[in-house]
Amino acid sequence: MALRKILTQGDSALEKVCRPVEKFDKKLHWLLDDMKETLTASGGVGLAAPQVGILRRVAIVVDDQEQMIELVNPAIIHQEGEQDGMEGCLSVPGMYGKVCRPNFVTVRAQDRNGNTFEVSGEEMVARCFCHEIEHLDGHLFVEHTDRLYTLEELEAMEEF
Ligand code: ZN
């Protein structure tokens, strides 16, 4: 396994629509293993393949049990409610913005061997599913907010 470099906003790989995964082979498994290692090292809660320069529909989301869920060709098939909250992205380091997301989502995806499964999440996990799946269509959270905050501003707001 190896750490992969996380691309940041401005890199054209983050603006592309990713292709579906068709081969559930060793190369996919290496990508997933590398993404998990990279995510752990970064301290984030989700990572999408285009963030490491791979234009395929692959993402990792950390759930509320601290488990990493591997999502291949994921799609949101159900959503409910709304939540407003601060969101950040490993590709937009040090910046946060308020983004409205569904409060509950169900995702249908394939695992590393091509088996289809469904997984649901609420609050932070639902937010993360939406955020990561959006990356696969070339979108960043900053498109949903008109004001970005630094970590210092965020901390000042929370103290207030
Ligand atoms: Zn992101």
PDB file of C-alpha atoms and ligand atoms in Angstrom:
ATOM      1  CA  MET A   1       0.000   0.000   0.000  1.00  0.00           C
ATOM      2  CA  ALA A   2       1.063   3.554  -0.536  1.00  0.00           C
ATOM      3  CA  LEU A   3      -0.037   7.053   0.321  1.00  0.00           C
ATOM      4  CA  ARG A   4      -1.374   8.972  -2.650  1.00  0.00           C
ATOM      5  CA  LYS A   5      -1.114  12.709  -3.163  1.00  0.00           C
ATOM      6  CA  ILE A   6      -4.371  14.583  -2.559  1.00  0.00           C
ATOM      7  CA  LEU A   7      -5.093  17.093  -5.312  1.00  0.00           C
ATOM      8  CA  THR A   8      -6.409  20.515  -4.363  1.00  0.00           C
ATOM      9  CA  GLN A   9      -9.001  22.884  -5.822  1.00  0.00           C
ATOM     10  CA  GLY A  10      -7.890  24.200  -9.208  1.00  0.00           C
ATOM     11  CA  ASP A  11      -6.662  20.817 -10.404  1.00  0.00           C
ATOM     12  CA  SER A  12      -8.734  19.828 -13.452  1.00  0.00           C
ATOM     13  CA  ALA A  13      -9.097  16.213 -12.221  1.00  0.00           C
ATOM     14  CA  LEU A  14     -11.497  17.543  -9.570  1.00  0.00           C
ATOM     15  CA  GLU A  15     -13.804  18.969 -12.239  1.00  0.00           C
ATOM     16  CA  LYS A  16     -14.276  15.841 -14.354  1.00  0.00           C
ATOM     17  CA  VAL A  17     -17.165  13.396 -14.472  1.00  0.00           C
ATOM     18  CA  CYS A  18     -15.655  10.052 -13.459  1.00  0.00           C
ATOM     19  CA  ARG A  19     -16.202   6.810 -15.371  1.00  0.00           C
ATOM     20  CA  PRO A  20     -17.893   3.776 -13.821  1.00  0.00           C
ATOM     21  CA  VAL A  21     -15.701   0.910 -12.615  1.00  0.00           C
ATOM     22  CA  GLU A  22     -16.095  -2.121 -14.851  1.00  0.00           C
ATOM     23  CA  LYS A  23     -13.229  -4.339 -13.685  1.00  0.00           C
ATOM     24  CA  PHE A  24     -13.171  -5.476 -10.063  1.00  0.00           C
ATOM     25  CA  ASP A  25      -9.544  -6.477 -10.238  1.00  0.00           C
ATOM     26  CA  LYS A  26      -6.278  -6.143  -8.320  1.00  0.00           C
ATOM     27  CA  LYS A  27      -5.835  -2.594  -9.600  1.00  0.00           C
ATOM     28  CA  LEU A  28      -9.158  -1.539  -8.015  1.00  0.00           C
ATOM     29  CA  HIS A  29      -8.181  -3.251  -4.759  1.00  0.00           C
ATOM     30  CA  TRP A  30      -4.847  -1.392  -4.713  1.00  0.00           C
ATOM     31  CA  LEU A  31      -6.661   1.886  -5.320  1.00  0.00           C
ATOM     32  CA  LEU A  32      -9.117   1.222  -2.457  1.00  0.00           C
ATOM     33  CA  ASP A  33      -6.310   0.156  -0.090  1.00  0.00           C
ATOM     34  CA  ASP A  34      -4.239   3.233  -0.985  1.00  0.00           C
ATOM     35  CA  MET A  35      -7.255   5.525  -0.581  1.00  0.00           C
ATOM     36  CA  LYS A  36      -7.983   4.087   2.876  1.00  0.00           C
ATOM     37  CA  GLU A  37      -4.377   4.559   3.939  1.00  0.00           C
ATOM     38  CA  THR A  38      -4.337   8.099   2.519  1.00  0.00           C
ATOM     39  CA  LEU A  39      -7.614   8.937   4.280  1.00  0.00           C
ATOM     40  CA  THR A  40      -6.354   7.609   7.616  1.00  0.00           C
ATOM     41  CA  ALA A  41      -3.142   9.634   7.284  1.00  0.00           C
ATOM     42  CA  SER A  42      -5.082  12.795   6.419  1.00  0.00           C
ATOM     43  CA  GLY A  43      -7.529  12.527   9.329  1.00  0.00           C
ATOM     44  CA  GLY A  44     -10.523  13.118   7.026  1.00  0.00           C
ATOM     45  CA  VAL A  45     -13.902  11.346   6.989  1.00  0.00           C
ATOM     46  CA  GLY A  46     -14.177  10.712   3.267  1.00  0.00           C
ATOM     47  CA  LEU A  47     -12.138  10.539   0.082  1.00  0.00           C
ATOM     48  CA  ALA A  48     -13.102  10.185  -3.581  1.00  0.00           C
ATOM     49  CA  ALA A  49     -10.886   8.721  -6.314  1.00  0.00           C
ATOM     50  CA  PRO A  50     -10.623  11.952  -8.359  1.00  0.00           C
ATOM     51  CA  GLN A  51      -9.027  13.564  -5.278  1.00  0.00           C
ATOM     52  CA  VAL A  52      -6.062  11.255  -5.858  1.00  0.00           C
ATOM     53  CA  GLY A  53      -6.203  11.788  -9.635  1.00  0.00           C
ATOM     54  CA  ILE A  54      -8.118   8.630 -10.585  1.00  0.00           C
ATOM     55  CA  LEU A  55     -11.201   9.426 -12.667  1.00  0.00           C
ATOM     56  CA  ARG A  56     -13.262   6.409 -11.605  1.00  0.00           C
ATOM     57  CA  ARG A  57     -16.465   6.197  -9.534  1.00  0.00           C
ATOM     58  CA  VAL A  58     -14.843   5.087  -6.271  1.00  0.00           C
ATOM     59  CA  ALA A  59     -15.125   6.653  -2.803  1.00  0.00           C
ATOM     60  CA  ILE A  60     -14.466   5.885   0.865  1.00  0.00           C
ATOM     61  CA  VAL A  61     -16.704   7.143   3.669  1.00  0.00           C
ATOM     62  CA  VAL A  62     -16.028   6.767   7.401  1.00  0.00           C
ATOM     63  CA  ASP A  63     -19.271   5.897   9.208  1.00  0.00           C
ATOM     64  CA  ASP A  64     -20.325   6.718  12.801  1.00  0.00           C
ATOM     65  CA  GLN A  65     -18.741   3.453  14.014  1.00  0.00           C
ATOM     66  CA  GLU A  66     -15.379   4.648  12.559  1.00  0.00           C
ATOM     67  CA  GLN A  67     -15.625   1.935   9.886  1.00  0.00           C
ATOM     68  CA  MET A  68     -14.474   2.733   6.359  1.00  0.00           C
ATOM     69  CA  ILE A  69     -17.126   1.948   3.766  1.00  0.00           C
ATOM     70  CA  GLU A  70     -15.814   1.220   0.270  1.00  0.00           C
ATOM     71  CA  LEU A  71     -18.180   2.554  -2.378  1.00  0.00           C
ATOM     72  CA  VAL A  72     -17.757   1.543  -6.015  1.00  0.00           C
ATOM     73  CA  ASN A  73     -20.179   3.082  -8.547  1.00  0.00           C
ATOM     74  CA  PRO A  74     -22.287   4.600  -5.724  1.00  0.00           C
ATOM     75  CA  ALA A  75     -25.624   6.365  -6.236  1.00  0.00           C
ATOM     76  CA  ILE A  76     -28.017   7.987  -3.781  1.00  0.00           C
ATOM     77  CA  ILE A  77     -31.319   6.119  -4.147  1.00  0.00           C
ATOM     78  CA  HIS A  78     -33.241   7.748  -1.290  1.00  0.00           C
ATOM     79  CA  GLN A  79     -32.964  10.920   0.768  1.00  0.00           C
ATOM     80  CA  GLU A  80     -34.979  12.551   3.539  1.00  0.00           C
ATOM     81  CA  GLY A  81     -34.970  15.757   5.526  1.00  0.00           C
ATOM     82  CA  GLU A  82     -32.459  18.581   5.595  1.00  0.00           C
ATOM     83  CA  GLN A  83     -29.474  19.600   7.676  1.00  0.00           C
ATOM     84  CA  ASP A  84     -27.361  22.740   7.700  1.00  0.00           C
ATOM     85  CA  GLY A  85     -23.808  22.366   8.824  1.00  0.00           C
ATOM     86  CA  MET A  86     -20.185  23.256   8.304  1.00  0.00           C
ATOM     87  CA  GLU A  87     -18.378  21.206   5.738  1.00  0.00           C
ATOM     88  CA  GLY A  88     -14.763  20.907   4.683  1.00  0.00           C
ATOM     89  CA  CYS A  89     -12.810  18.959   2.076  1.00  0.00           C
ATOM     90  CA  LEU A  90      -9.282  17.539   1.908  1.00  0.00           C
ATOM     91  CA  SER A  91      -9.041  19.193  -1.531  1.00  0.00           C
ATOM     92  CA  VAL A  92      -9.902  22.630  -0.082  1.00  0.00           C
ATOM     93  CA  PRO A  93      -7.511  22.558   2.879  1.00  0.00           C
ATOM     94  CA  GLY A  94      -8.196  24.843   5.822  1.00  0.00           C
ATOM     95  CA  MET A  95     -11.496  26.217   4.492  1.00  0.00           C
ATOM     96  CA  TYR A  96     -15.039  25.474   5.672  1.00  0.00           C
ATOM     97  CA  GLY A  97     -18.496  26.490   4.528  1.00  0.00           C
ATOM     98  CA  LYS A  98     -22.113  26.044   5.545  1.00  0.00           C
ATOM     99  CA  VAL A  99     -23.832  23.552   3.238  1.00  0.00           C
ATOM    100  CA  CYS A 100     -27.419  22.275   3.327  1.00  0.00           C
ATOM    101  CA  ARG A 101     -27.636  18.501   2.766  1.00  0.00           C
ATOM    102  CA  PRO A 102     -30.287  15.812   3.239  1.00  0.00           C
ATOM    103  CA  ASN A 103     -30.343  14.543   6.837  1.00  0.00           C
ATOM    104  CA  PHE A 104     -30.721  10.890   5.839  1.00  0.00           C
ATOM    105  CA  VAL A 105     -29.600   9.130   2.666  1.00  0.00           C
ATOM    106  CA  THR A 106     -29.504   5.589   1.335  1.00  0.00           C
ATOM    107  CA  VAL A 107     -26.749   4.714  -1.117  1.00  0.00           C
ATOM    108  CA  ARG A 108     -26.607   1.774  -3.493  1.00  0.00           C
ATOM    109  CA  ALA A 109     -23.069   0.776  -4.461  1.00  0.00           C
ATOM    110  CA  GLN A 110     -20.857  -2.168  -5.301  1.00  0.00           C
ATOM    111  CA  ASP A 111     -18.122  -3.573  -3.089  1.00  0.00           C
ATOM    112  CA  ARG A 112     -14.565  -4.326  -4.267  1.00  0.00           C
ATOM    113  CA  ASN A 113     -15.719  -7.637  -5.705  1.00  0.00           C
ATOM    114  CA  GLY A 114     -18.652  -6.198  -7.632  1.00  0.00           C
ATOM    115  CA  ASN A 115     -21.417  -7.253  -5.212  1.00  0.00           C
ATOM    116  CA  THR A 116     -24.229  -4.701  -4.944  1.00  0.00           C
ATOM    117  CA  PHE A 117     -25.219  -3.486  -1.475  1.00  0.00           C
ATOM    118  CA  GLU A 118     -27.174  -0.666   0.132  1.00  0.00           C
ATOM    119  CA  VAL A 119     -26.065   1.444   3.066  1.00  0.00           C
ATOM    120  CA  SER A 120     -27.832   4.272   4.915  1.00  0.00           C
ATOM    121  CA  GLY A 121     -26.514   7.087   7.034  1.00  0.00           C
ATOM    122  CA  GLU A 122     -27.778  10.131   8.857  1.00  0.00           C
ATOM    123  CA  GLU A 123     -26.379  13.490   9.890  1.00  0.00           C
ATOM    124  CA  MET A 124     -22.569  13.554   9.414  1.00  0.00           C
ATOM    125  CA  VAL A 125     -22.517  10.244   7.538  1.00  0.00           C
ATOM    126  CA  ALA A 126     -25.337  11.346   5.184  1.00  0.00           C
ATOM    127  CA  ARG A 127     -23.427  14.589   4.588  1.00  0.00           C
ATOM    128  CA  CYS A 128     -20.294  12.623   3.787  1.00  0.00           C
ATOM    129  CA  PHE A 129     -22.078  10.305   1.311  1.00  0.00           C
ATOM    130  CA  CYS A 130     -23.441  13.350  -0.545  1.00  0.00           C
ATOM    131  CA  HIS A 131     -20.088  15.142  -0.510  1.00  0.00           C
ATOM    132  CA  GLU A 132     -18.065  12.168  -1.801  1.00  0.00           C
ATOM    133  CA  ILE A 133     -20.564  11.118  -4.481  1.00  0.00           C
ATOM    134  CA  GLU A 134     -20.656  14.702  -5.737  1.00  0.00           C
ATOM    135  CA  HIS A 135     -16.860  14.548  -6.260  1.00  0.00           C
ATOM    136  CA  LEU A 136     -17.465  11.757  -8.799  1.00  0.00           C
ATOM    137  CA  ASP A 137     -19.373  14.229 -10.966  1.00  0.00           C
ATOM    138  CA  GLY A 138     -16.703  16.904 -10.694  1.00  0.00           C
ATOM    139  CA  HIS A 139     -18.324  19.028  -7.987  1.00  0.00           C
ATOM    140  CA  LEU A 140     -16.879  20.535  -4.802  1.00  0.00           C
ATOM    141  CA  PHE A 141     -18.799  21.650  -1.698  1.00  0.00           C
ATOM    142  CA  VAL A 142     -17.700  25.261  -2.270  1.00  0.00           C
ATOM    143  CA  GLU A 143     -20.300  25.462  -5.071  1.00  0.00           C
ATOM    144  CA  HIS A 144     -23.051  25.272  -2.407  1.00  0.00           C
ATOM    145  CA  THR A 145     -21.845  28.095  -0.195  1.00  0.00           C
ATOM    146  CA  ASP A 146     -21.122  31.761  -0.802  1.00  0.00           C
ATOM    147  CA  ARG A 147     -18.869  32.248   2.231  1.00  0.00           C
ATOM    148  CA  LEU A 148     -15.825  30.226   3.244  1.00  0.00           C
ATOM    149  CA  TYR A 149     -14.367  30.342   6.744  1.00  0.00           C
ATOM    150  CA  THR A 150     -10.885  29.579   8.011  1.00  0.00           C
ATOM    151  CA  LEU A 151     -10.428  27.216  10.938  1.00  0.00           C
ATOM    152  CA  GLU A 152      -9.737  30.233  13.205  1.00  0.00           C
ATOM    153  CA  GLU A 153     -13.013  31.888  12.160  1.00  0.00           C
ATOM    154  CA  LEU A 154     -14.853  28.614  12.679  1.00  0.00           C
ATOM    155  CA  GLU A 155     -13.444  28.189  16.183  1.00  0.00           C
ATOM    156  CA  ALA A 156     -14.341  31.779  17.043  1.00  0.00           C
ATOM    157  CA  MET A 157     -17.924  31.152  15.884  1.00  0.00           C
ATOM    158  CA  GLU A 158     -18.220  27.984  17.961  1.00  0.00           C
ATOM    159  CA  GLU A 159     -16.978  29.772  21.069  1.00  0.00           C
ATOM    160  CA  PHE A 160     -19.527  32.495  20.490  1.00  0.00           C
TER     161      PHE A 160
HETATM  162 ZN    ZN B   1     -14.178  16.559  -0.630  1.00  0.00          ZN
END
